[in-house]
Amino acid sequence: MEAIKTELLNARNSDEAAAAVPRAAALLREGELVAFPTETVYGLGADATNPIAVARIFAAKGRPTFDPLIVHIADRSDLPRVLSSSALSDPRVSALADAFWPGPLTIVAPASGAIPELVRTGLPSVGVRLPAHETARALIRAAGTPIAAPSANLFGQLSPTSASHVLEQLSGRIDAILVAEPSRVGVESTVVSTLPGEPARLLRPGGVPRELVEGVLAPFGLLLGPEAVSSSGAALPAPGMTASHYAPRAHVRIIDPSSPDLSNLSRVALLAPDRATLARLDELATGLTVVERAALSERLDPVHAASQLFELLHQLDDALRAGGGAHDTILTTPYPERGLGAAIADRLRRASAVR
Ligand code: TXA
Ligand code: MG
C-alpha cells in the first residue's frame, strides 16, 4: 500500500472543532478515511453508503472481508437509513435504543437497502450504533451520511483509546485523524443481535453490562450468548469474533495466583486488576525481570479499569519492546466478570490467545 499523508485535525476545544469538524466531514463525503473519537474507542470512519470508501477501510486495517462493520448515526431519526422497516418495528430494537442510546451499544438487525453488501460482508443484517461522544455526533451530522467505522487499529492489534494510538498504527494509511479527548469508556460497544424469529443474543460483551441488557429485554424473552471463544475461527458467535484479537505484540499470560504457571518466562510486565493483586504478582515474579507494572484501578473498579485497559496494555507493550526478546510477556490475573468486568475479561482472554 502506498503511503498517504495523514492530516491531523485538532478538535480539542470548541474553537478548534468549529474548523476541524466541517473539514473532516468534507473528507468523509469525498470518500476518504477519517479516524475519530468515540466514547468507547477511536473509530476509522468512511461513508457507509459508498462501497469504495468502505473497501478502503478493509485495506487500511488489513481486515478480512468476513468481518462486518458497525454503522454510526448521529440521531435516532437517521435509523431508517440503516435498518429495514421490519427491524424498525421490532420492539426489542426500540427498547434497546431507548435504554442505551446515545451510548456504547450496537444493535444488529436486518439492514435497509441503502447499506452496501461490503459493510455487512454479505449478511442480511447490519450493526448500528448512536455514540455518546459529542464530537463524533457532530462529525456524523456534518457528514450528512451514516458512517461505517471499525476500531481504528490494524486488524488483530490493540484498540486505540487516544489519537496517538491511532497514529502509531495507521499513520500513512488513512487520510485524517480528528483529535479530541481520549475515549471515556475504553472498551468497545456491547453488540446485541435482534434477528427475526430468534431470541436476542449477546455477540460481544462491551461498554454496556450484560445485566442491564438482560433487564431491558426481559419482557421480550431470553438473552442468549455470548458463546465460548473459538480459536479455530469455526462456529464464531459473530463474524469477526476470532479468539486472537486485541493483541499487543508481547505475549499475554493469565495466571492463577494460587497455582501460577511461570514456565518459560524471563522479562515480564505486570498488569493487575487492583493494587493488592499487583503486590501479589510482584512477589510471584521474584526472580524474573520486571520491566513495568500497573494496576487497572486502586481497588477493584471495573468502570475505571475499562477506561485504562487499552492505554495500559499499550504502555506495558511499549516498555517490553524497548530491548525485548521472544518470550517477553505481560502477566495478568483473571478479571472478575461482573458488570463491565465481563468485557475486560473477554479482551484479556483474546489478547492471551495463542497466535
Ligand atoms: O465501540 C465500538 O463498537 C467501536 C466504535 C468505533 O464504535 N467499533 C468497533 O468496531 O469495535 P469493530 O469493527 O472493531 O467491531 C465490529 C464487530 C464485528 O467484528 C462483529 O463481531 C460485530 O461487530 N458485528 C458488526 N456487524 C455485525 C453483523 N451484521 N452481524 C454480526 N456481528 C456484527
Ligand atoms: Mg476492533
PDB file of C-alpha atoms in Angstrom, residues 89-278:
ATOM      1  CA  SER A  89     -40.952  -2.228  14.113  1.00  0.00           C
ATOM      2  CA  ASP A  90     -39.172  -4.850  16.284  1.00  0.00           C
ATOM      3  CA  PRO A  91     -39.980  -3.755  19.871  1.00  0.00           C
ATOM      4  CA  ARG A  92     -36.587  -5.081  21.046  1.00  0.00           C
ATOM      5  CA  VAL A  93     -34.808  -2.588  18.786  1.00  0.00           C
ATOM      6  CA  SER A  94     -36.784   0.364  20.188  1.00  0.00           C
ATOM      7  CA  ALA A  95     -36.365  -0.839  23.767  1.00  0.00           C
ATOM      8  CA  LEU A  96     -32.579  -1.148  23.389  1.00  0.00           C
ATOM      9  CA  ALA A  97     -32.256   2.207  21.611  1.00  0.00           C
ATOM     10  CA  ASP A  98     -34.442   3.942  24.237  1.00  0.00           C
ATOM     11  CA  ALA A  99     -32.414   2.483  27.083  1.00  0.00           C
ATOM     12  CA  PHE A 100     -28.819   2.755  25.844  1.00  0.00           C
ATOM     13  CA  TRP A 101     -28.520   5.398  23.094  1.00  0.00           C
ATOM     14  CA  PRO A 102     -26.586   7.561  22.852  1.00  0.00           C
ATOM     15  CA  GLY A 103     -24.031   5.109  24.206  1.00  0.00           C
ATOM     16  CA  PRO A 104     -21.847   2.008  23.908  1.00  0.00           C
ATOM     17  CA  LEU A 105     -24.420  -0.428  22.477  1.00  0.00           C
ATOM     18  CA  THR A 106     -24.520  -1.814  18.911  1.00  0.00           C
ATOM     19  CA  ILE A 107     -27.757  -3.339  17.655  1.00  0.00           C
ATOM     20  CA  VAL A 108     -27.516  -5.973  14.895  1.00  0.00           C
ATOM     21  CA  ALA A 109     -30.770  -6.162  12.914  1.00  0.00           C
ATOM     22  CA  PRO A 110     -31.971  -6.543   9.290  1.00  0.00           C
ATOM     23  CA  ALA A 111     -30.405  -3.863   7.065  1.00  0.00           C
ATOM     24  CA  SER A 112     -32.023  -1.270   4.818  1.00  0.00           C
ATOM     25  CA  GLY A 113     -31.272  -1.426   1.095  1.00  0.00           C
ATOM     26  CA  ALA A 114     -29.028   1.660   1.384  1.00  0.00           C
ATOM     27  CA  ILE A 115     -26.303  -0.268   3.229  1.00  0.00           C
ATOM     28  CA  PRO A 116     -23.854  -1.893   0.775  1.00  0.00           C
ATOM     29  CA  GLU A 117     -23.051  -5.617   0.969  1.00  0.00           C
ATOM     30  CA  LEU A 118     -19.443  -4.952   1.931  1.00  0.00           C
ATOM     31  CA  VAL A 119     -20.417  -3.134   5.164  1.00  0.00           C
ATOM     32  CA  ARG A 120     -22.408  -6.242   6.140  1.00  0.00           C
ATOM     33  CA  THR A 121     -19.896  -8.617   4.494  1.00  0.00           C
ATOM     34  CA  GLY A 122     -22.836 -10.158   2.675  1.00  0.00           C
ATOM     35  CA  LEU A 123     -25.043 -10.718   5.738  1.00  0.00           C
ATOM     36  CA  PRO A 124     -28.687  -9.572   5.624  1.00  0.00           C
ATOM     37  CA  SER A 125     -28.167  -7.757   8.960  1.00  0.00           C
ATOM     38  CA  VAL A 126     -26.134  -4.696   9.953  1.00  0.00           C
ATOM     39  CA  GLY A 127     -24.744  -3.402  13.245  1.00  0.00           C
ATOM     40  CA  VAL A 128     -25.806   0.153  14.129  1.00  0.00           C
ATOM     41  CA  ARG A 129     -24.754   2.447  16.986  1.00  0.00           C
ATOM     42  CA  LEU A 130     -25.547   6.002  18.107  1.00  0.00           C
ATOM     43  CA  PRO A 131     -22.415   7.075  20.028  1.00  0.00           C
ATOM     44  CA  ALA A 132     -22.461   9.361  23.073  1.00  0.00           C
ATOM     45  CA  HIS A 133     -19.308  11.307  22.136  1.00  0.00           C
ATOM     46  CA  GLU A 134     -20.399  14.834  21.125  1.00  0.00           C
ATOM     47  CA  THR A 135     -17.538  15.345  18.630  1.00  0.00           C
ATOM     48  CA  ALA A 136     -18.413  12.042  16.962  1.00  0.00           C
ATOM     49  CA  ARG A 137     -22.067  13.048  16.677  1.00  0.00           C
ATOM     50  CA  ALA A 138     -21.149  16.490  15.325  1.00  0.00           C
ATOM     51  CA  LEU A 139     -18.958  14.837  12.691  1.00  0.00           C
ATOM     52  CA  ILE A 140     -21.622  12.327  11.575  1.00  0.00           C
ATOM     53  CA  ARG A 141     -24.258  15.080  11.461  1.00  0.00           C
ATOM     54  CA  ALA A 142     -21.983  17.345   9.387  1.00  0.00           C
ATOM     55  CA  ALA A 143     -21.130  14.497   7.005  1.00  0.00           C
ATOM     56  CA  GLY A 144     -24.873  14.017   6.425  1.00  0.00           C
ATOM     57  CA  THR A 145     -24.496  10.268   5.953  1.00  0.00           C
ATOM     58  CA  PRO A 146     -24.244   7.203   8.210  1.00  0.00           C
ATOM     59  CA  ILE A 147     -20.586   6.429   8.957  1.00  0.00           C
ATOM     60  CA  ALA A 148     -19.153   2.901   8.896  1.00  0.00           C
ATOM     61  CA  ALA A 149     -16.396   2.614  11.495  1.00  0.00           C
ATOM     62  CA  PRO A 150     -14.471  -0.281  12.977  1.00  0.00           C
ATOM     63  CA  SER A 151     -11.986   0.413  15.744  1.00  0.00           C
ATOM     64  CA  ALA A 152      -9.064   2.446  14.308  1.00  0.00           C
ATOM     65  CA  ASN A 153      -6.336  -0.177  14.713  1.00  0.00           C
ATOM     66  CA  LEU A 154      -4.612  -2.661  12.430  1.00  0.00           C
ATOM     67  CA  PHE A 155      -6.527  -5.956  12.282  1.00  0.00           C
ATOM     68  CA  GLY A 156      -5.945  -8.117  15.378  1.00  0.00           C
ATOM     69  CA  GLN A 157      -3.968  -5.475  17.280  1.00  0.00           C
ATOM     70  CA  LEU A 158      -4.742  -3.375  20.340  1.00  0.00           C
ATOM     71  CA  SER A 159      -7.685  -0.990  20.107  1.00  0.00           C
ATOM     72  CA  PRO A 160      -6.952   2.763  20.296  1.00  0.00           C
ATOM     73  CA  THR A 161      -8.259   4.993  23.064  1.00  0.00           C
ATOM     74  CA  SER A 162      -6.251   8.077  22.048  1.00  0.00           C
ATOM     75  CA  ALA A 163      -5.216   9.808  18.823  1.00  0.00           C
ATOM     76  CA  SER A 164      -1.587   8.813  19.415  1.00  0.00           C
ATOM     77  CA  HIS A 165      -2.576   5.117  19.489  1.00  0.00           C
ATOM     78  CA  VAL A 166      -4.239   5.643  16.075  1.00  0.00           C
ATOM     79  CA  LEU A 167      -1.172   7.407  14.653  1.00  0.00           C
ATOM     80  CA  GLU A 168       1.124   4.622  15.850  1.00  0.00           C
ATOM     81  CA  GLN A 169      -0.736   2.008  13.791  1.00  0.00           C
ATOM     82  CA  LEU A 170      -2.404   3.850  10.914  1.00  0.00           C
ATOM     83  CA  SER A 171      -0.229   6.873  10.085  1.00  0.00           C
ATOM     84  CA  GLY A 172       0.350   6.903   6.304  1.00  0.00           C
ATOM     85  CA  ARG A 173      -2.611   4.562   5.717  1.00  0.00           C
ATOM     86  CA  ILE A 174      -5.564   6.932   6.366  1.00  0.00           C
ATOM     87  CA  ASP A 175      -6.432  10.471   5.268  1.00  0.00           C
ATOM     88  CA  ALA A 176      -7.036  12.224   8.597  1.00  0.00           C
ATOM     89  CA  ILE A 177      -7.490  11.918  12.348  1.00  0.00           C
ATOM     90  CA  LEU A 178      -9.928  14.096  14.239  1.00  0.00           C
ATOM     91  CA  VAL A 179      -8.187  14.647  17.572  1.00  0.00           C
ATOM     92  CA  ALA A 180     -10.254  15.142  20.734  1.00  0.00           C
ATOM     93  CA  GLU A 181     -10.269  13.860  24.301  1.00  0.00           C
ATOM     94  CA  PRO A 182      -9.412  10.158  24.904  1.00  0.00           C
ATOM     95  CA  SER A 183     -12.241   7.637  24.976  1.00  0.00           C
ATOM     96  CA  ARG A 184     -14.040   7.600  28.325  1.00  0.00           C
ATOM     97  CA  VAL A 185     -15.472   4.048  28.394  1.00  0.00           C
ATOM     98  CA  GLY A 186     -12.325   2.409  26.998  1.00  0.00           C
ATOM     99  CA  VAL A 187     -13.751  -0.900  25.732  1.00  0.00           C
ATOM    100  CA  GLU A 188     -15.777  -1.366  22.552  1.00  0.00           C
ATOM    101  CA  SER A 189     -19.559  -1.352  22.448  1.00  0.00           C
ATOM    102  CA  THR A 190     -21.669  -4.291  23.568  1.00  0.00           C
ATOM    103  CA  VAL A 191     -23.071  -5.982  20.435  1.00  0.00           C
ATOM    104  CA  VAL A 192     -26.596  -7.464  20.662  1.00  0.00           C
ATOM    105  CA  SER A 193     -28.419  -9.107  17.754  1.00  0.00           C
ATOM    106  CA  THR A 194     -32.186  -8.977  17.373  1.00  0.00           C
ATOM    107  CA  LEU A 195     -32.885 -11.135  14.342  1.00  0.00           C
ATOM    108  CA  PRO A 196     -36.445 -12.017  13.275  1.00  0.00           C
ATOM    109  CA  GLY A 197     -37.792 -15.234  14.801  1.00  0.00           C
ATOM    110  CA  GLU A 198     -34.776 -15.675  17.110  1.00  0.00           C
ATOM    111  CA  PRO A 199     -34.115 -14.777  20.726  1.00  0.00           C
ATOM    112  CA  ALA A 200     -31.830 -11.788  21.206  1.00  0.00           C
ATOM    113  CA  ARG A 201     -28.171 -12.724  21.504  1.00  0.00           C
ATOM    114  CA  LEU A 202     -25.200 -11.014  23.111  1.00  0.00           C
ATOM    115  CA  LEU A 203     -22.479 -11.222  20.422  1.00  0.00           C
ATOM    116  CA  ARG A 204     -19.749  -9.234  22.170  1.00  0.00           C
ATOM    117  CA  PRO A 205     -19.503  -8.065  25.800  1.00  0.00           C
ATOM    118  CA  GLY A 206     -18.660  -4.365  25.947  1.00  0.00           C
ATOM    119  CA  GLY A 207     -19.403  -0.945  27.407  1.00  0.00           C
ATOM    120  CA  VAL A 208     -22.993  -1.755  28.473  1.00  0.00           C
ATOM    121  CA  PRO A 209     -23.008  -4.565  31.069  1.00  0.00           C
ATOM    122  CA  ARG A 210     -24.903  -7.726  30.109  1.00  0.00           C
ATOM    123  CA  GLU A 211     -27.030  -7.465  33.265  1.00  0.00           C
ATOM    124  CA  LEU A 212     -28.516  -4.158  32.040  1.00  0.00           C
ATOM    125  CA  VAL A 213     -29.245  -5.511  28.544  1.00  0.00           C
ATOM    126  CA  GLU A 214     -30.942  -8.534  30.098  1.00  0.00           C
ATOM    127  CA  GLY A 215     -33.125  -6.269  32.222  1.00  0.00           C
ATOM    128  CA  VAL A 216     -34.304  -4.212  29.238  1.00  0.00           C
ATOM    129  CA  LEU A 217     -35.000  -7.293  27.094  1.00  0.00           C
ATOM    130  CA  ALA A 218     -36.708  -9.290  29.860  1.00  0.00           C
ATOM    131  CA  PRO A 219     -40.267  -8.504  28.627  1.00  0.00           C
ATOM    132  CA  PHE A 220     -39.315  -9.928  25.204  1.00  0.00           C
ATOM    133  CA  GLY A 221     -37.713 -13.166  26.344  1.00  0.00           C
ATOM    134  CA  LEU A 222     -34.264 -14.595  26.818  1.00  0.00           C
ATOM    135  CA  LEU A 223     -30.900 -13.063  26.058  1.00  0.00           C
ATOM    136  CA  LEU A 224     -28.588 -15.792  24.713  1.00  0.00           C
ATOM    137  CA  GLY A 225     -24.779 -15.747  24.470  1.00  0.00           C
ATOM    138  CA  PRO A 226     -22.015 -14.928  24.397  1.00  0.00           C
ATOM    139  CA  GLU A 227     -20.699 -18.288  23.196  1.00  0.00           C
ATOM    140  CA  ALA A 228     -17.279 -19.547  24.219  1.00  0.00           C
ATOM    141  CA  VAL A 229     -14.395 -18.128  22.230  1.00  0.00           C
ATOM    142  CA  SER A 230     -13.295 -20.311  19.285  1.00  0.00           C
ATOM    143  CA  SER A 231      -9.614 -20.304  18.366  1.00  0.00           C
ATOM    144  CA  SER A 232     -10.113 -22.087  15.024  1.00  0.00           C
ATOM    145  CA  GLY A 233     -12.440 -19.452  13.658  1.00  0.00           C
ATOM    146  CA  ALA A 234     -15.126 -22.149  13.340  1.00  0.00           C
ATOM    147  CA  ALA A 235     -18.652 -21.513  14.618  1.00  0.00           C
ATOM    148  CA  LEU A 236     -17.894 -17.981  15.749  1.00  0.00           C
ATOM    149  CA  PRO A 237     -20.659 -16.322  17.810  1.00  0.00           C
ATOM    150  CA  ALA A 238     -20.367 -13.323  15.486  1.00  0.00           C
ATOM    151  CA  PRO A 239     -18.321 -12.865  12.360  1.00  0.00           C
ATOM    152  CA  GLY A 240     -15.010 -11.340  13.272  1.00  0.00           C
ATOM    153  CA  MET A 241     -15.016 -12.620  16.854  1.00  0.00           C
ATOM    154  CA  THR A 242     -11.824 -14.659  16.477  1.00  0.00           C
ATOM    155  CA  ALA A 243     -10.150 -15.745  19.694  1.00  0.00           C
ATOM    156  CA  SER A 244      -6.891 -13.975  18.974  1.00  0.00           C
ATOM    157  CA  HIS A 245      -7.834 -10.322  18.821  1.00  0.00           C
ATOM    158  CA  TYR A 246      -6.997  -7.158  20.703  1.00  0.00           C
ATOM    159  CA  ALA A 247      -3.434  -8.442  20.949  1.00  0.00           C
ATOM    160  CA  PRO A 248      -0.331  -6.481  21.916  1.00  0.00           C
ATOM    161  CA  ARG A 249       2.987  -7.528  20.345  1.00  0.00           C
ATOM    162  CA  ALA A 250       4.136  -9.186  23.594  1.00  0.00           C
ATOM    163  CA  HIS A 251       2.566 -12.435  24.763  1.00  0.00           C
ATOM    164  CA  VAL A 252      -0.145 -12.132  27.383  1.00  0.00           C
ATOM    165  CA  ARG A 253      -0.446 -14.841  30.056  1.00  0.00           C
ATOM    166  CA  ILE A 254      -3.301 -15.017  32.552  1.00  0.00           C
ATOM    167  CA  ILE A 255      -2.149 -16.820  35.708  1.00  0.00           C
ATOM    168  CA  ASP A 256      -3.968 -18.082  38.757  1.00  0.00           C
ATOM    169  CA  PRO A 257      -2.032 -16.563  41.702  1.00  0.00           C
ATOM    170  CA  SER A 258      -2.730 -19.642  43.844  1.00  0.00           C
ATOM    171  CA  SER A 259      -1.090 -22.028  41.308  1.00  0.00           C
ATOM    172  CA  PRO A 260       0.840 -19.801  38.918  1.00  0.00           C
ATOM    173  CA  ASP A 261       2.382 -21.179  35.700  1.00  0.00           C
ATOM    174  CA  LEU A 262       5.623 -19.214  35.421  1.00  0.00           C
ATOM    175  CA  SER A 263       7.341 -21.557  32.953  1.00  0.00           C
ATOM    176  CA  ASN A 264       9.446 -20.090  30.114  1.00  0.00           C
ATOM    177  CA  LEU A 265       9.352 -16.539  31.418  1.00  0.00           C
ATOM    178  CA  SER A 266      12.220 -14.062  31.737  1.00  0.00           C
ATOM    179  CA  ARG A 267      11.226 -10.455  31.024  1.00  0.00           C
ATOM    180  CA  VAL A 268       7.720  -9.561  32.108  1.00  0.00           C
ATOM    181  CA  ALA A 269       5.401  -6.613  32.642  1.00  0.00           C
ATOM    182  CA  LEU A 270       2.696  -6.963  35.306  1.00  0.00           C
ATOM    183  CA  LEU A 271      -0.937  -5.936  34.889  1.00  0.00           C
ATOM    184  CA  ALA A 272      -3.287  -6.472  37.842  1.00  0.00           C
ATOM    185  CA  PRO A 273      -6.981  -5.750  38.464  1.00  0.00           C
ATOM    186  CA  ASP A 274      -6.089  -3.758  41.625  1.00  0.00           C
ATOM    187  CA  ARG A 275      -3.159  -2.695  43.852  1.00  0.00           C
ATOM    188  CA  ALA A 276      -3.371  -5.656  46.233  1.00  0.00           C
ATOM    189  CA  THR A 277      -3.210  -8.166  43.367  1.00  0.00           C
ATOM    190  CA  LEU A 278      -0.318  -6.218  41.855  1.00  0.00           C
TER     191      LEU A 278
END
